[in-house]
């Protein structure tokens, strides 16, 4: 299953769950009334073999089509028999059979409107032919008596809410064509109702088909919005990973440069080394230089052509915990009350990857506070022990109107924080506070499981 197909499947399932459980709406959200819910259900297309209104949130709404059609059947059946017997002079047995054949199939229209239409059309045609030999047709509507028109319009409404436009046009044309054919045999003095049924059925099909088309369009728009949202999230994740990779280049390149210098200078620092050992150090230096060259080419690909000067800024030394004081001071100057608690010896205690990740996490957390909770008092705490760096950013509720004020972060918020924490093998805990504030807590280990300093992100499956 492709990503887009999987996304569409999740969207349909989520929409069905939301439709069935409107009480799950966000606190304070206005729950639509019964009429508004019914209007939404009318615009929701029913799938094949699924009853009309099957996705309605209330049980009575799901039973409504059966109740409405049942009322029409119970009402039309005796009326049809009575009219055929008294007004058209049809024998009682034939009148009863025709009444059942014309009305009972309407019950099938809730789940199978097209087969129901075929049955009703055959029954109506048979009734029109039998009425030709009836003794009291003169002065009466023919070929479609009034009760036949009412039942047929109910059937057209069920068809319009279920079938495609092509099917509806075919049904409408078949109705008109049958009326024209029967019109050639119209009894003398009978009122022709073929044109009336043709017009009324067309109006009903247009109205119900438009409702169904509106529902289809809204569903497609919702699916496209969901797919776009998923693609944006995926693009954001990839952009953040590329940014982290660019920043890690400086960390790894520093170590590779140290290896190159040490390998090249070994024969001078340690005179008297055997020739094979000197060749080995030369090979190490050559491999390190080749790796640096490959990393520079990779960095060129990651930076791309759309940096617009961003590559120049990336040539500056990467920030770390020792730069947090400057970051907090700049945020305070921008009008955001921030307090920093930095443990003694925290600056320089972490390896480069952890040092950079801690700074970026604080930077993103403060940027989010400025965006979403301007004026809120914020506390930043960074502590270091033998095993890990703990970064804690806690802010209270916003005091000012929420506006866009800060643009210095990466713009990827919690996505970037999660990627940086995963880079070092740490953990991230974020969430709202009872008083309306927000908390970000990141634990960054100083050593990986094998005892080495974290310098690169762990591999993951595609």
CSV table of C-alpha atoms in Angstrom, one decimal:
chain,number,residue,atom,x,y,z
A,1,UNK,CA,0.0,0.0,0.0
A,2,UNK,CA,1.4,3.4,-1.0
A,3,UNK,CA,1.8,6.3,1.4
A,4,UNK,CA,-1.1,8.2,-0.2
A,5,UNK,CA,-3.4,5.2,-0.2
A,6,UNK,CA,-2.5,4.6,3.5
A,7,UNK,CA,-3.2,8.2,4.3
A,8,UNK,CA,-6.6,8.1,2.5
A,9,UNK,CA,-7.5,5.0,4.5
A,10,UNK,CA,-6.6,6.6,7.8
A,11,UNK,CA,-8.6,9.7,6.8
A,12,UNK,CA,-11.7,7.8,6.0
A,13,UNK,CA,-11.5,5.8,9.2
A,14,UNK,CA,-10.9,9.0,11.2
A,15,UNK,CA,-13.8,10.7,9.6
A,16,UNK,CA,-16.1,7.8,10.3
A,17,UNK,CA,-15.1,7.7,13.9
A,18,UNK,CA,-15.6,11.5,14.3
A,19,UNK,CA,-19.0,11.3,12.6
A,20,UNK,CA,-20.1,8.5,14.9
A,21,UNK,CA,-18.8,10.1,18.1
A,22,UNK,CA,-19.5,13.9,17.9
A,23,UNK,CA,-19.0,14.0,21.7
A,24,UNK,CA,-15.2,13.6,21.1
A,25,UNK,CA,-15.0,17.2,19.9
A,26,UNK,CA,-12.6,19.5,21.5
A,27,UNK,CA,-13.6,21.1,24.8
A,28,UNK,CA,-15.6,24.3,24.2
A,29,UNK,CA,-16.3,23.4,20.6
A,30,UNK,CA,-19.9,23.9,19.5
A,31,UNK,CA,-21.7,20.6,18.9
A,32,UNK,CA,-24.0,20.8,15.9
A,33,UNK,CA,-27.7,20.3,16.5
A,34,UNK,CA,-29.8,17.4,15.1
A,35,UNK,CA,-30.8,19.3,12.0
A,36,UNK,CA,-27.2,20.3,11.3
A,37,UNK,CA,-26.1,16.8,11.8
A,38,UNK,CA,-28.8,15.5,9.5
A,39,UNK,CA,-27.7,18.0,6.8
A,40,UNK,CA,-24.2,16.7,7.1
A,41,UNK,CA,-25.4,13.1,6.8
A,42,UNK,CA,-27.5,14.0,3.7
A,43,UNK,CA,-24.2,15.2,2.0
A,44,UNK,CA,-22.3,12.1,3.1
A,45,UNK,CA,-22.2,9.6,0.2
A,46,UNK,CA,-23.2,6.1,1.1
A,47,UNK,CA,-21.0,3.3,-0.1
A,48,UNK,CA,-22.3,0.3,-2.0
A,49,UNK,CA,-24.4,-2.2,0.0
A,50,UNK,CA,-24.5,0.3,2.8
A,51,UNK,CA,-27.9,1.8,3.9
A,52,UNK,CA,-28.5,5.5,3.5
A,53,UNK,CA,-27.5,7.5,6.6
A,54,UNK,CA,-25.3,4.6,7.8
A,55,UNK,CA,-22.7,7.0,9.0
A,56,UNK,CA,-25.1,9.2,11.0
A,57,UNK,CA,-23.9,9.8,14.6
A,58,UNK,CA,-27.3,9.0,16.2
A,59,UNK,CA,-29.2,5.7,16.0
A,60,UNK,CA,-32.5,7.4,15.2
A,61,UNK,CA,-30.8,9.2,12.3
A,62,UNK,CA,-29.5,5.8,10.9
A,63,UNK,CA,-33.1,4.4,11.2
A,64,UNK,CA,-34.7,7.5,9.7
A,65,UNK,CA,-34.5,6.3,6.0
A,66,UNK,CA,-36.2,3.0,6.9
A,67,UNK,CA,-38.9,4.8,8.9
A,68,UNK,CA,-39.6,7.3,6.1
A,69,UNK,CA,-39.8,4.6,3.4
A,70,UNK,CA,-41.8,2.4,5.7
A,71,UNK,CA,-44.4,5.2,6.2
A,72,UNK,CA,-44.7,5.7,2.5
A,73,UNK,CA,-45.2,2.0,1.9
A,74,UNK,CA,-47.8,1.6,4.7
A,75,UNK,CA,-49.6,4.7,3.3
A,76,UNK,CA,-49.4,4.0,-0.4
A,77,UNK,CA,-50.3,0.3,-0.3
A,78,UNK,CA,-53.9,0.7,0.8
A,79,UNK,CA,-54.4,3.9,-1.2
A,80,UNK,CA,-53.1,2.2,-4.4
A,81,UNK,CA,-55.4,-0.7,-4.0
A,82,UNK,CA,-58.4,1.5,-3.2
A,83,UNK,CA,-57.7,3.9,-6.2
A,84,UNK,CA,-57.2,1.0,-8.6
A,85,UNK,CA,-60.4,-0.6,-7.5
A,86,UNK,CA,-62.7,2.3,-7.1
A,87,UNK,CA,-61.4,4.8,-9.7
A,88,UNK,CA,-60.1,2.5,-12.4
A,89,UNK,CA,-62.4,-0.5,-12.0
A,90,UNK,CA,-59.5,-3.0,-11.6
A,91,UNK,CA,-60.5,-6.3,-10.0
A,92,UNK,CA,-59.7,-6.7,-6.3
A,93,UNK,CA,-57.2,-9.4,-6.8
A,94,UNK,CA,-55.3,-7.6,-9.5
A,95,UNK,CA,-55.5,-4.3,-7.6
A,96,UNK,CA,-53.9,-6.0,-4.5
A,97,UNK,CA,-51.2,-7.6,-6.6
A,98,UNK,CA,-50.3,-4.4,-8.4
A,99,UNK,CA,-50.4,-2.4,-5.1
A,100,UNK,CA,-47.9,-4.8,-3.5
A,101,UNK,CA,-45.6,-4.8,-6.6
A,102,UNK,CA,-45.6,-1.0,-6.8
A,103,UNK,CA,-45.0,-0.2,-3.2
A,104,UNK,CA,-43.2,-3.0,-1.3
A,105,UNK,CA,-40.0,-2.8,-3.4
A,106,UNK,CA,-39.5,0.7,-2.0
A,107,UNK,CA,-38.2,-0.9,1.2
A,108,UNK,CA,-35.3,-2.2,-0.8
A,109,UNK,CA,-34.5,1.4,-2.0
A,110,UNK,CA,-32.7,2.2,1.3
A,111,UNK,CA,-29.9,-0.3,0.6
A,112,UNK,CA,-30.4,-1.3,-3.1
A,113,UNK,CA,-32.1,1.6,-4.9
A,114,UNK,CA,-31.2,0.4,-8.4
A,115,UNK,CA,-32.7,-3.1,-8.2
A,116,UNK,CA,-35.7,-1.5,-6.4
A,117,UNK,CA,-36.1,0.9,-9.4
A,118,UNK,CA,-36.1,-2.0,-11.8
A,119,UNK,CA,-38.8,-3.8,-9.8
A,120,UNK,CA,-41.0,-0.7,-9.4
A,121,UNK,CA,-40.6,0.3,-13.1
A,122,UNK,CA,-41.7,-3.2,-14.2
A,123,UNK,CA,-44.6,-3.1,-11.8
A,124,UNK,CA,-45.7,0.4,-12.9
A,125,UNK,CA,-45.4,-0.6,-16.6
A,126,UNK,CA,-47.5,-3.7,-16.0
A,127,UNK,CA,-50.1,-1.6,-14.2
A,128,UNK,CA,-50.2,0.9,-17.0
A,129,UNK,CA,-50.8,-1.9,-19.6
A,130,UNK,CA,-53.5,-3.5,-17.4
A,131,UNK,CA,-55.3,-0.2,-17.0
A,132,UNK,CA,-55.7,-0.1,-20.8
A,133,UNK,CA,-58.4,-2.8,-20.5
A,134,UNK,CA,-60.0,-1.3,-17.3
A,135,UNK,CA,-63.4,0.1,-17.7
A,136,UNK,CA,-63.1,3.5,-16.1
A,137,UNK,CA,-59.8,4.9,-17.4
A,138,UNK,CA,-61.4,7.8,-19.2
A,139,UNK,CA,-60.9,11.0,-17.3
A,140,UNK,CA,-58.3,9.4,-15.0
A,141,UNK,CA,-54.5,10.0,-14.9
A,142,UNK,CA,-52.6,7.5,-17.1
A,143,UNK,CA,-50.1,5.8,-17.4
A,144,UNK,CA,-49.0,6.9,-14.0
A,145,UNK,CA,-51.7,7.3,-11.3
A,146,UNK,CA,-51.0,9.9,-8.5
A,147,UNK,CA,-49.9,7.2,-5.9
A,148,UNK,CA,-47.5,5.7,-8.5
A,149,UNK,CA,-45.9,9.2,-9.0
A,150,UNK,CA,-45.4,9.7,-5.3
A,151,UNK,CA,-43.8,6.3,-4.8
A,152,UNK,CA,-41.6,6.8,-7.8
A,153,UNK,CA,-40.4,10.1,-6.5
A,154,UNK,CA,-39.4,8.5,-3.2
A,155,UNK,CA,-37.4,6.0,-5.2
A,156,UNK,CA,-35.8,8.8,-7.2
A,157,UNK,CA,-34.6,10.5,-4.0
A,158,UNK,CA,-33.0,7.2,-2.8
A,159,UNK,CA,-31.3,6.8,-6.2
A,160,UNK,CA,-30.0,10.4,-6.2
A,161,UNK,CA,-28.4,10.0,-2.8
A,162,UNK,CA,-26.6,6.8,-3.8
A,163,UNK,CA,-25.9,6.4,-7.5
A,164,UNK,CA,-23.5,8.2,-9.9
A,165,UNK,CA,-24.5,11.0,-12.3
A,166,UNK,CA,-24.3,8.7,-15.3
A,167,UNK,CA,-26.7,6.2,-13.6
A,168,UNK,CA,-29.1,9.0,-12.7
A,169,UNK,CA,-29.2,10.3,-16.2
A,170,UNK,CA,-29.8,6.8,-17.5
A,171,UNK,CA,-32.7,6.3,-15.1
A,172,UNK,CA,-34.2,9.6,-16.0
A,173,UNK,CA,-34.0,9.0,-19.7
A,174,UNK,CA,-35.4,5.5,-19.3
A,175,UNK,CA,-38.4,7.0,-17.4
A,176,UNK,CA,-39.0,9.5,-20.2
A,177,UNK,CA,-38.6,6.9,-23.0
A,178,UNK,CA,-41.1,4.6,-21.3
A,179,UNK,CA,-43.6,7.4,-21.0
A,180,UNK,CA,-43.2,8.2,-24.7
A,181,UNK,CA,-43.7,4.6,-25.7
A,182,UNK,CA,-46.8,4.2,-23.5
A,183,UNK,CA,-48.1,7.5,-24.8
A,184,UNK,CA,-48.8,5.9,-28.2
A,185,UNK,CA,-51.4,3.7,-26.6
A,186,UNK,CA,-53.0,6.3,-24.4
A,187,UNK,CA,-56.7,5.6,-23.9
A,188,UNK,CA,-59.3,8.1,-25.2
A,189,UNK,CA,-60.1,10.7,-22.6
A,190,UNK,CA,-57.3,9.7,-20.2
A,191,UNK,CA,-55.0,12.5,-18.7
A,192,UNK,CA,-51.4,11.9,-19.8
A,193,UNK,CA,-49.1,12.0,-16.8
A,194,UNK,CA,-45.9,10.8,-18.5
A,195,UNK,CA,-44.5,14.3,-18.9
A,196,UNK,CA,-45.4,15.2,-15.3
A,197,UNK,CA,-43.4,12.2,-13.9
A,198,UNK,CA,-40.5,12.9,-16.3
A,199,UNK,CA,-40.2,16.5,-15.1
A,200,UNK,CA,-40.7,15.8,-11.4
A,201,UNK,CA,-38.3,12.8,-11.4
A,202,UNK,CA,-35.7,15.0,-13.1
A,203,UNK,CA,-36.1,17.7,-10.4
A,204,UNK,CA,-35.7,15.2,-7.6
A,205,UNK,CA,-32.7,13.5,-9.2
A,206,UNK,CA,-31.0,16.9,-9.7
A,207,UNK,CA,-31.6,18.0,-6.1
A,208,UNK,CA,-30.5,14.8,-4.5
A,209,UNK,CA,-27.6,14.3,-7.0
A,210,UNK,CA,-26.4,17.8,-6.2
A,211,UNK,CA,-26.4,16.9,-2.5
A,212,UNK,CA,-24.4,13.8,-3.2
A,213,UNK,CA,-22.0,15.6,-5.5
A,214,UNK,CA,-21.4,18.2,-2.7
A,215,UNK,CA,-20.6,15.4,-0.3
A,216,UNK,CA,-18.2,13.8,-2.7
A,217,UNK,CA,-16.4,17.1,-3.3
A,218,UNK,CA,-16.1,17.8,0.4
A,219,UNK,CA,-14.7,14.3,1.0
A,220,UNK,CA,-12.2,14.7,-1.8
A,221,UNK,CA,-11.1,18.1,-0.4
A,222,UNK,CA,-10.7,16.7,3.1
A,223,UNK,CA,-8.6,13.8,1.7
A,224,UNK,CA,-6.4,16.2,-0.3
A,225,UNK,CA,-5.9,18.4,2.8
A,226,UNK,CA,-5.0,15.3,4.9
A,227,UNK,CA,-2.5,14.2,2.2
A,228,UNK,CA,-1.0,17.7,2.0
A,229,UNK,CA,-0.7,17.8,5.8
A,230,UNK,CA,1.1,14.4,5.8
A,231,UNK,CA,3.4,15.5,3.0
A,232,UNK,CA,4.2,18.8,4.8
A,233,UNK,CA,5.0,16.8,8.0
A,234,UNK,CA,7.2,14.5,6.0
A,235,UNK,CA,9.0,17.4,4.3
A,236,UNK,CA,9.5,19.1,7.6
A,237,UNK,CA,11.0,16.0,9.0
A,238,UNK,CA,13.4,15.6,6.1
A,239,UNK,CA,14.4,19.2,6.2
A,240,UNK,CA,15.2,19.0,9.9
A,241,UNK,CA,17.2,15.8,9.3
A,242,UNK,CA,19.2,17.6,6.6
A,243,UNK,CA,19.8,20.5,8.8
A,244,UNK,CA,21.0,18.2,11.6
A,245,UNK,CA,23.3,16.5,9.1
A,246,UNK,CA,24.8,19.8,8.0
A,247,UNK,CA,25.5,20.8,11.6
A,248,UNK,CA,27.0,17.4,12.4
A,249,UNK,CA,29.3,17.8,9.5
A,250,UNK,CA,31.3,20.4,11.5
A,251,UNK,CA,31.5,18.1,14.5
A,252,UNK,CA,32.6,15.1,12.5
A,253,UNK,CA,34.9,17.1,10.3
A,254,UNK,CA,36.7,18.4,13.4
A,255,UNK,CA,37.5,14.9,14.5
A,256,UNK,CA,38.6,13.8,11.1
A,257,UNK,CA,40.9,16.8,10.8
A,258,UNK,CA,42.4,15.9,14.2
A,259,UNK,CA,43.0,12.3,13.0
A,260,UNK,CA,44.6,13.7,9.8
A,261,UNK,CA,47.0,16.0,11.6
A,262,UNK,CA,48.0,13.4,14.2
A,263,UNK,CA,48.6,10.8,11.5
A,264,UNK,CA,50.7,13.2,9.4
A,265,UNK,CA,52.7,14.5,12.3
A,266,UNK,CA,53.3,11.1,13.9
A,267,UNK,CA,56.7,10.5,12.2
A,268,UNK,CA,58.0,13.9,13.4
A,269,UNK,CA,56.6,13.6,16.9
A,270,UNK,CA,57.9,10.0,17.3
A,271,UNK,CA,61.2,9.8,15.5
A,272,UNK,CA,62.7,6.4,14.8
A,273,UNK,CA,59.5,4.6,13.8
A,274,UNK,CA,59.9,1.6,11.5
A,275,UNK,CA,59.0,2.1,7.9
A,276,UNK,CA,55.9,-0.1,8.0
A,277,UNK,CA,54.5,2.0,10.9
A,278,UNK,CA,55.2,5.2,9.0
A,279,UNK,CA,53.4,3.8,5.9
A,280,UNK,CA,50.4,2.9,8.1
A,281,UNK,CA,50.2,6.4,9.5
A,282,UNK,CA,50.4,7.8,6.0
A,283,UNK,CA,47.6,5.5,4.9
A,284,UNK,CA,45.4,6.6,7.9
A,285,UNK,CA,46.1,10.3,7.0
A,286,UNK,CA,45.2,9.6,3.3
A,287,UNK,CA,42.0,7.8,4.3
A,288,UNK,CA,41.0,10.7,6.7
A,289,UNK,CA,41.6,13.3,4.0
A,290,UNK,CA,39.5,11.3,1.5
A,291,UNK,CA,36.7,11.0,4.0
A,292,UNK,CA,36.8,14.8,4.6
A,293,UNK,CA,36.5,15.3,0.8
A,294,UNK,CA,33.5,12.9,0.6
A,295,UNK,CA,31.9,14.8,3.5
A,296,UNK,CA,32.3,18.1,1.8
A,297,UNK,CA,30.7,16.8,-1.3
A,298,UNK,CA,27.8,15.4,0.7
A,299,UNK,CA,27.5,18.7,2.5
A,300,UNK,CA,27.2,20.5,-0.9
A,301,UNK,CA,24.3,18.3,-1.8
A,302,UNK,CA,22.6,18.8,1.6
A,303,UNK,CA,22.9,22.6,1.4
A,304,UNK,CA,21.6,22.8,-2.1
A,305,UNK,CA,21.1,26.0,-4.2
A,306,UNK,CA,18.2,27.5,-2.2
A,307,UNK,CA,20.1,28.6,0.9
A,308,UNK,CA,20.0,32.3,0.0
A,309,UNK,CA,23.0,33.1,2.0
A,310,UNK,CA,22.2,30.5,4.7
A,311,UNK,CA,25.4,28.6,3.8
A,312,UNK,CA,27.4,31.6,4.8
A,313,UNK,CA,25.9,31.6,8.2
A,314,UNK,CA,26.6,27.9,8.6
A,315,UNK,CA,30.3,28.5,8.3
A,316,UNK,CA,30.3,30.1,11.8
A,317,UNK,CA,31.2,27.9,14.7
A,318,UNK,CA,28.3,25.7,15.9
A,319,UNK,CA,26.8,27.0,19.2
A,320,UNK,CA,26.6,24.9,22.4
A,321,UNK,CA,25.6,25.1,26.0
A,322,UNK,CA,28.1,27.9,26.6
A,323,UNK,CA,26.0,30.1,24.2
A,324,UNK,CA,22.7,29.6,26.1
A,325,UNK,CA,23.3,32.8,28.2
A,326,UNK,CA,23.5,34.9,25.1
A,327,UNK,CA,20.4,33.2,23.7
A,328,UNK,CA,18.4,33.9,26.9
A,329,UNK,CA,19.6,37.5,27.0
A,330,UNK,CA,18.5,38.1,23.4
A,331,UNK,CA,15.1,36.6,24.2
A,332,UNK,CA,14.7,38.8,27.3
A,333,UNK,CA,15.6,41.9,25.2
A,334,UNK,CA,12.8,40.9,22.8
A,335,UNK,CA,10.3,41.2,25.8
A,336,UNK,CA,10.1,37.6,26.9
A,337,UNK,CA,10.8,37.1,30.6
A,338,UNK,CA,13.2,34.1,30.8
A,339,UNK,CA,15.3,32.8,33.7
A,340,UNK,CA,18.3,30.6,33.1
A,341,UNK,CA,19.7,28.1,35.5
A,342,UNK,CA,22.9,26.7,34.2
A,343,UNK,CA,24.8,24.1,36.3
A,344,UNK,CA,28.4,24.8,37.0
A,345,UNK,CA,30.7,23.1,34.5
A,346,UNK,CA,27.8,22.3,32.1
A,347,UNK,CA,29.5,24.3,29.3
A,348,UNK,CA,32.2,22.1,27.8
A,349,UNK,CA,31.1,19.0,29.7
A,350,UNK,CA,29.2,17.4,26.8
A,351,UNK,CA,30.5,16.0,23.5
A,352,UNK,CA,30.0,18.2,20.5
A,353,UNK,CA,26.8,16.5,19.2
A,354,UNK,CA,25.1,16.6,22.6
A,355,UNK,CA,26.3,20.2,23.2
A,356,UNK,CA,24.8,21.3,19.9
A,357,UNK,CA,21.6,19.4,20.4
A,358,UNK,CA,21.1,20.9,23.9
A,359,UNK,CA,21.5,24.4,22.5
A,360,UNK,CA,19.1,23.8,19.5
A,361,UNK,CA,16.4,22.3,21.8
A,362,UNK,CA,16.5,25.3,24.1
A,363,UNK,CA,16.4,27.6,21.0
A,364,UNK,CA,13.4,25.8,19.5
A,365,UNK,CA,11.6,25.8,22.9
A,366,UNK,CA,12.1,29.5,23.4
A,367,UNK,CA,11.0,30.2,19.8
A,368,UNK,CA,7.8,28.2,20.5
A,369,UNK,CA,7.1,30.2,23.7
A,370,UNK,CA,7.5,33.5,21.8
A,371,UNK,CA,5.1,32.2,19.1
A,372,UNK,CA,2.5,30.6,21.1
A,373,UNK,CA,2.7,32.1,24.6
A,374,UNK,CA,4.1,35.6,24.3
A,375,UNK,CA,4.7,37.3,27.7
A,376,UNK,CA,4.7,34.0,29.6
A,377,UNK,CA,7.3,33.6,32.3
A,378,UNK,CA,9.8,30.9,31.2
A,379,UNK,CA,12.4,28.9,33.1
A,380,UNK,CA,15.3,27.2,31.4
A,381,UNK,CA,17.4,24.7,33.3
A,382,UNK,CA,20.4,22.7,32.1
A,383,UNK,CA,22.1,20.2,34.4
A,384,UNK,CA,24.9,17.8,33.8
A,385,UNK,CA,25.9,14.6,35.7
A,386,UNK,CA,28.1,11.7,34.9
A,387,UNK,CA,25.7,10.1,32.5
A,388,UNK,CA,23.5,12.7,30.8
A,389,UNK,CA,22.5,16.3,30.2
A,390,UNK,CA,19.0,17.3,31.3
A,391,UNK,CA,17.4,20.2,29.5
A,392,UNK,CA,14.2,21.6,31.0
A,393,UNK,CA,12.2,24.5,29.6
A,394,UNK,CA,8.9,25.4,31.4
A,395,UNK,CA,6.7,28.3,30.6
A,396,UNK,CA,3.5,29.6,32.1
A,397,UNK,CA,0.3,30.6,30.3
A,398,UNK,CA,0.4,33.4,27.7
A,399,UNK,CA,-0.1,36.9,28.9
A,400,UNK,CA,-0.4,38.6,25.6
A,401,UNK,CA,-2.2,38.0,22.4
A,402,UNK,CA,-0.7,35.1,20.4
A,403,UNK,CA,1.2,36.6,17.5
A,404,UNK,CA,4.2,35.7,15.3
A,405,UNK,CA,7.2,37.4,16.8
A,406,UNK,CA,10.1,35.0,16.5
A,407,UNK,CA,11.9,33.8,13.4
A,408,UNK,CA,15.3,32.7,14.7
A,409,UNK,CA,14.5,29.0,15.2
A,410,UNK,CA,14.5,26.3,12.6
A,411,UNK,CA,10.8,26.6,12.2
A,412,UNK,CA,10.3,22.9,12.8
A,413,UNK,CA,9.5,23.0,16.6
A,414,UNK,CA,8.9,19.6,18.3
A,415,UNK,CA,9.8,17.7,15.1
A,416,UNK,CA,13.3,19.1,15.3
A,417,UNK,CA,13.6,18.5,19.0
A,418,UNK,CA,12.6,14.8,18.6
A,419,UNK,CA,15.1,14.3,15.8
A,420,UNK,CA,17.9,15.9,17.8
A,421,UNK,CA,17.1,13.8,20.9
A,422,UNK,CA,17.0,10.7,18.8
A,423,UNK,CA,20.3,11.6,17.3
A,424,UNK,CA,21.9,11.3,20.7
A,425,UNK,CA,19.9,8.3,21.8
A,426,UNK,CA,18.1,10.4,24.5
A,427,UNK,CA,14.4,10.9,25.4
A,428,UNK,CA,12.1,13.8,25.0
A,429,UNK,CA,9.0,14.6,27.1
A,430,UNK,CA,6.7,17.4,26.1
A,431,UNK,CA,3.2,18.4,27.1
A,432,UNK,CA,0.9,21.0,28.5
A,433,UNK,CA,0.7,21.9,32.2
A,434,UNK,CA,-2.5,22.1,34.3
A,435,UNK,CA,-2.2,25.9,34.5
A,436,UNK,CA,-2.1,26.4,30.8
A,437,UNK,CA,1.7,26.4,30.4
A,438,UNK,CA,4.0,23.9,28.5
A,439,UNK,CA,7.0,21.8,29.4
A,440,UNK,CA,9.9,20.5,27.4
A,441,UNK,CA,12.2,18.0,29.1
A,442,UNK,CA,15.1,16.4,27.2
A,443,UNK,CA,17.6,13.8,28.5
A,444,UNK,CA,20.7,13.6,26.3
A,445,UNK,CA,23.2,10.8,27.3
A,446,UNK,CA,26.8,11.7,27.3
A,447,UNK,CA,27.8,8.2,26.2
A,448,UNK,CA,26.1,5.7,23.8
A,449,UNK,CA,25.6,2.1,24.7
A,450,UNK,CA,29.1,1.1,23.5
A,451,UNK,CA,30.7,3.9,25.7
A,452,UNK,CA,31.5,6.3,22.8
A,453,UNK,CA,30.3,9.9,22.6
A,454,UNK,CA,27.3,10.3,20.3
A,455,UNK,CA,28.3,11.9,17.1
A,456,UNK,CA,25.8,10.6,14.5
A,457,UNK,CA,22.2,9.7,14.3
A,458,UNK,CA,21.3,6.0,14.5
A,459,UNK,CA,20.3,4.2,11.4
A,460,UNK,CA,16.6,3.6,10.8
A,461,UNK,CA,14.6,1.5,8.4
A,462,UNK,CA,13.2,3.1,5.4
